[in-house]
C-alpha positions as CSV (number, residue, x, y, z in Angstrom):
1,X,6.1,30.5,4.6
2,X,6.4,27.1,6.0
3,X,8.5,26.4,9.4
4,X,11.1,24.3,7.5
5,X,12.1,27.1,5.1
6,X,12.0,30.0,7.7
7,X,14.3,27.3,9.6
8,X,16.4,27.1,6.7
9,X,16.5,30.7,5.6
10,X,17.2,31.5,9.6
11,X,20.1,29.4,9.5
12,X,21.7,30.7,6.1
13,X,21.5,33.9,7.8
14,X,23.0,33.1,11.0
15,X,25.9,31.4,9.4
16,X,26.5,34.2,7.2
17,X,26.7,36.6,9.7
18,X,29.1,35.0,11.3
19,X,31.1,34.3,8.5
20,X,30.8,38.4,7.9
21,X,31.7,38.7,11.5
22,X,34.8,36.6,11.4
23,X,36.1,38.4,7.8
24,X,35.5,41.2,10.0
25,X,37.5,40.4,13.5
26,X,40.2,38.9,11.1
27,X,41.1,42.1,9.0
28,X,40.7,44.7,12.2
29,X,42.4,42.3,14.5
30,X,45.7,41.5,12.1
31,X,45.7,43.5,9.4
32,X,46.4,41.4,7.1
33,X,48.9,41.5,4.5
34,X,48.6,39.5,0.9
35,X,50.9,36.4,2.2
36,X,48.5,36.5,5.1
37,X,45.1,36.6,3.5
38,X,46.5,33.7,1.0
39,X,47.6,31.2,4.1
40,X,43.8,32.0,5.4
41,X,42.5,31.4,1.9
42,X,45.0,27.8,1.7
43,X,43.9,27.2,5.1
44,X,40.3,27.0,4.6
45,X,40.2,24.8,1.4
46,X,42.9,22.6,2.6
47,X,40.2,22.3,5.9
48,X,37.1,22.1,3.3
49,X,38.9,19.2,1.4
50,X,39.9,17.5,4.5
51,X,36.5,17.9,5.6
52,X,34.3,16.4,2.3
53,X,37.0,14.4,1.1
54,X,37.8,12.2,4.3
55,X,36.0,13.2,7.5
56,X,32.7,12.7,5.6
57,X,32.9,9.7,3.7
58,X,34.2,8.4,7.3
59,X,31.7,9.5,9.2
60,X,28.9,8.1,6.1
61,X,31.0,4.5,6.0
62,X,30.5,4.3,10.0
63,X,26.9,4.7,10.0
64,X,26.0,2.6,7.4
65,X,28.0,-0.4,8.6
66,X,26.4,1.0,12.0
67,X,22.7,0.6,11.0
68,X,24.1,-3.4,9.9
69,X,23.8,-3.6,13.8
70,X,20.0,-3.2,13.9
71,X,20.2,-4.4,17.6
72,X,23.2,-2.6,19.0
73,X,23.0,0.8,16.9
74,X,22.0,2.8,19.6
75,X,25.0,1.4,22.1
76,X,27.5,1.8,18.9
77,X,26.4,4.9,17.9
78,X,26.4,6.3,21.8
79,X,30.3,4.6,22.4
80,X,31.4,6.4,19.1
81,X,29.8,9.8,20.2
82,X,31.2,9.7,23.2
83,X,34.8,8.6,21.7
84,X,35.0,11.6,19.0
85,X,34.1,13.9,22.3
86,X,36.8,12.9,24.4
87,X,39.1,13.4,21.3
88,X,37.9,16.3,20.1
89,X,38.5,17.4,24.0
90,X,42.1,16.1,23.7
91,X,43.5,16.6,20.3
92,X,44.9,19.9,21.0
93,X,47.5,19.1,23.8
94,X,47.8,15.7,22.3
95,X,48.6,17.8,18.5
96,X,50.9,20.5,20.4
97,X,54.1,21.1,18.4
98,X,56.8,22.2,20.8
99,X,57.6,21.0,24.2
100,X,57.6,23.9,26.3
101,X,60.9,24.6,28.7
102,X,58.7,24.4,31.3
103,X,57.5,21.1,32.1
104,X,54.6,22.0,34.5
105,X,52.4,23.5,31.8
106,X,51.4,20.2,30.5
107,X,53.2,17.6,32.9
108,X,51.0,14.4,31.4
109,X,51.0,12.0,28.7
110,X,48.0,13.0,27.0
111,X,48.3,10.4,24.2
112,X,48.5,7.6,26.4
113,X,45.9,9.2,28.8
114,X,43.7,9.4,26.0
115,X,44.3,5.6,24.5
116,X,43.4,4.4,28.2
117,X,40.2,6.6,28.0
118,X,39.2,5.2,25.0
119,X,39.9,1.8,25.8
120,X,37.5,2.1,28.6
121,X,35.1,3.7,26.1
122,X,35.0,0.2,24.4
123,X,35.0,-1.9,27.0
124,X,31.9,0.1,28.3
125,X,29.8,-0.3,24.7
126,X,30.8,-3.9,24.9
127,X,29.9,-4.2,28.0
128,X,26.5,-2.5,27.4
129,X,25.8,-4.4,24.2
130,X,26.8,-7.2,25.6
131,X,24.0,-6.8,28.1
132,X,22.1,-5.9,26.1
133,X,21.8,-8.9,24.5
134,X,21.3,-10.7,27.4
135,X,18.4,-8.8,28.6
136,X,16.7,-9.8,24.8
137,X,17.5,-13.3,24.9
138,X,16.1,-13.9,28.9
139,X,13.0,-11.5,27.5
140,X,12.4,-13.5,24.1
141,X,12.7,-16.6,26.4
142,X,10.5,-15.9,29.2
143,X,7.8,-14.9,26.2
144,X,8.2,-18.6,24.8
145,X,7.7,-20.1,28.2
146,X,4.6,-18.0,29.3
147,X,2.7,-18.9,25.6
148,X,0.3,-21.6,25.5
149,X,0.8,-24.5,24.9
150,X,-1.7,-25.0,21.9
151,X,-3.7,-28.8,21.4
152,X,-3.4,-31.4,19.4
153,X,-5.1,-32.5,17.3
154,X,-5.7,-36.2,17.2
């Protein structure tokens, strides 16, 4: 058996038995009632949909106009990992339903918190590419200087 395939077969293993252990914690935990077990079921393909019908094609769009970028695709792709962290991180408190009575659980404007974080995010890339940049063109310059000059011919 090859490495790949005992990888693969590894992994279809692990993921089921989590899936098994989650069915599991679900029904002992809340004993579920039919209502229940069909909001889980809703839940799960609305999630599914959500996830191959937008959040992929997203994710494929980006990297392909990302790999346009031949000499900034590392910066790009780093500032746009770091970005879907940070909101990843912060969608939770920014997403949160109610305001609680109690103003000292969550005293901060996370939303804006989060725009100024991500405009430092992109100011940073630029900044980075932008160096970038400069770092190839003084490189590709001193090359052409330190060449030599070749004869001519009479």
């Amino acid at each position: 058996m090859s490495s790949l395939r005992l990888l693969r077969l590894s992994t279809i293993g692990l993921g089921s038995a989590l899936c098994a252990f989650g069915l599991f914690e679900y029904i002992d935990r809340t004993s579920p009632g039919l209502q229940d077990s069909i909001d889980v079921l809703v839940w799960l393909a609305a999630a599914t949909a959500l996830h191959d019908g937008l959040l992929s094609p997203l994710v494929l769009t980006v990297g392909l106009l990302i790999v346009k970028l031949k000499r900034f695709s590392g910066i790009v792709r780093g500032g746009l990992l770091c970005a879907a962290c940070l909101t990843l991180v912060a969608l939770p408190v920014m997403l949160r339903g109610d305001k609680s009575a109690n103003t000292t659980v969550l005293p901060l404007d996370y939303v804006r918190n989060w725009a100024v974080v991500m405009a430092v995010t992109m100011v940073t890339t630029a900044g980075l590419a932008w160096s970038s940049r400069r770092r190839a063109r003084g490189a590709q310059s001193r090359d052409a200087s330190n060449r030599p000059v070749p004869p001519r011919l009479p």
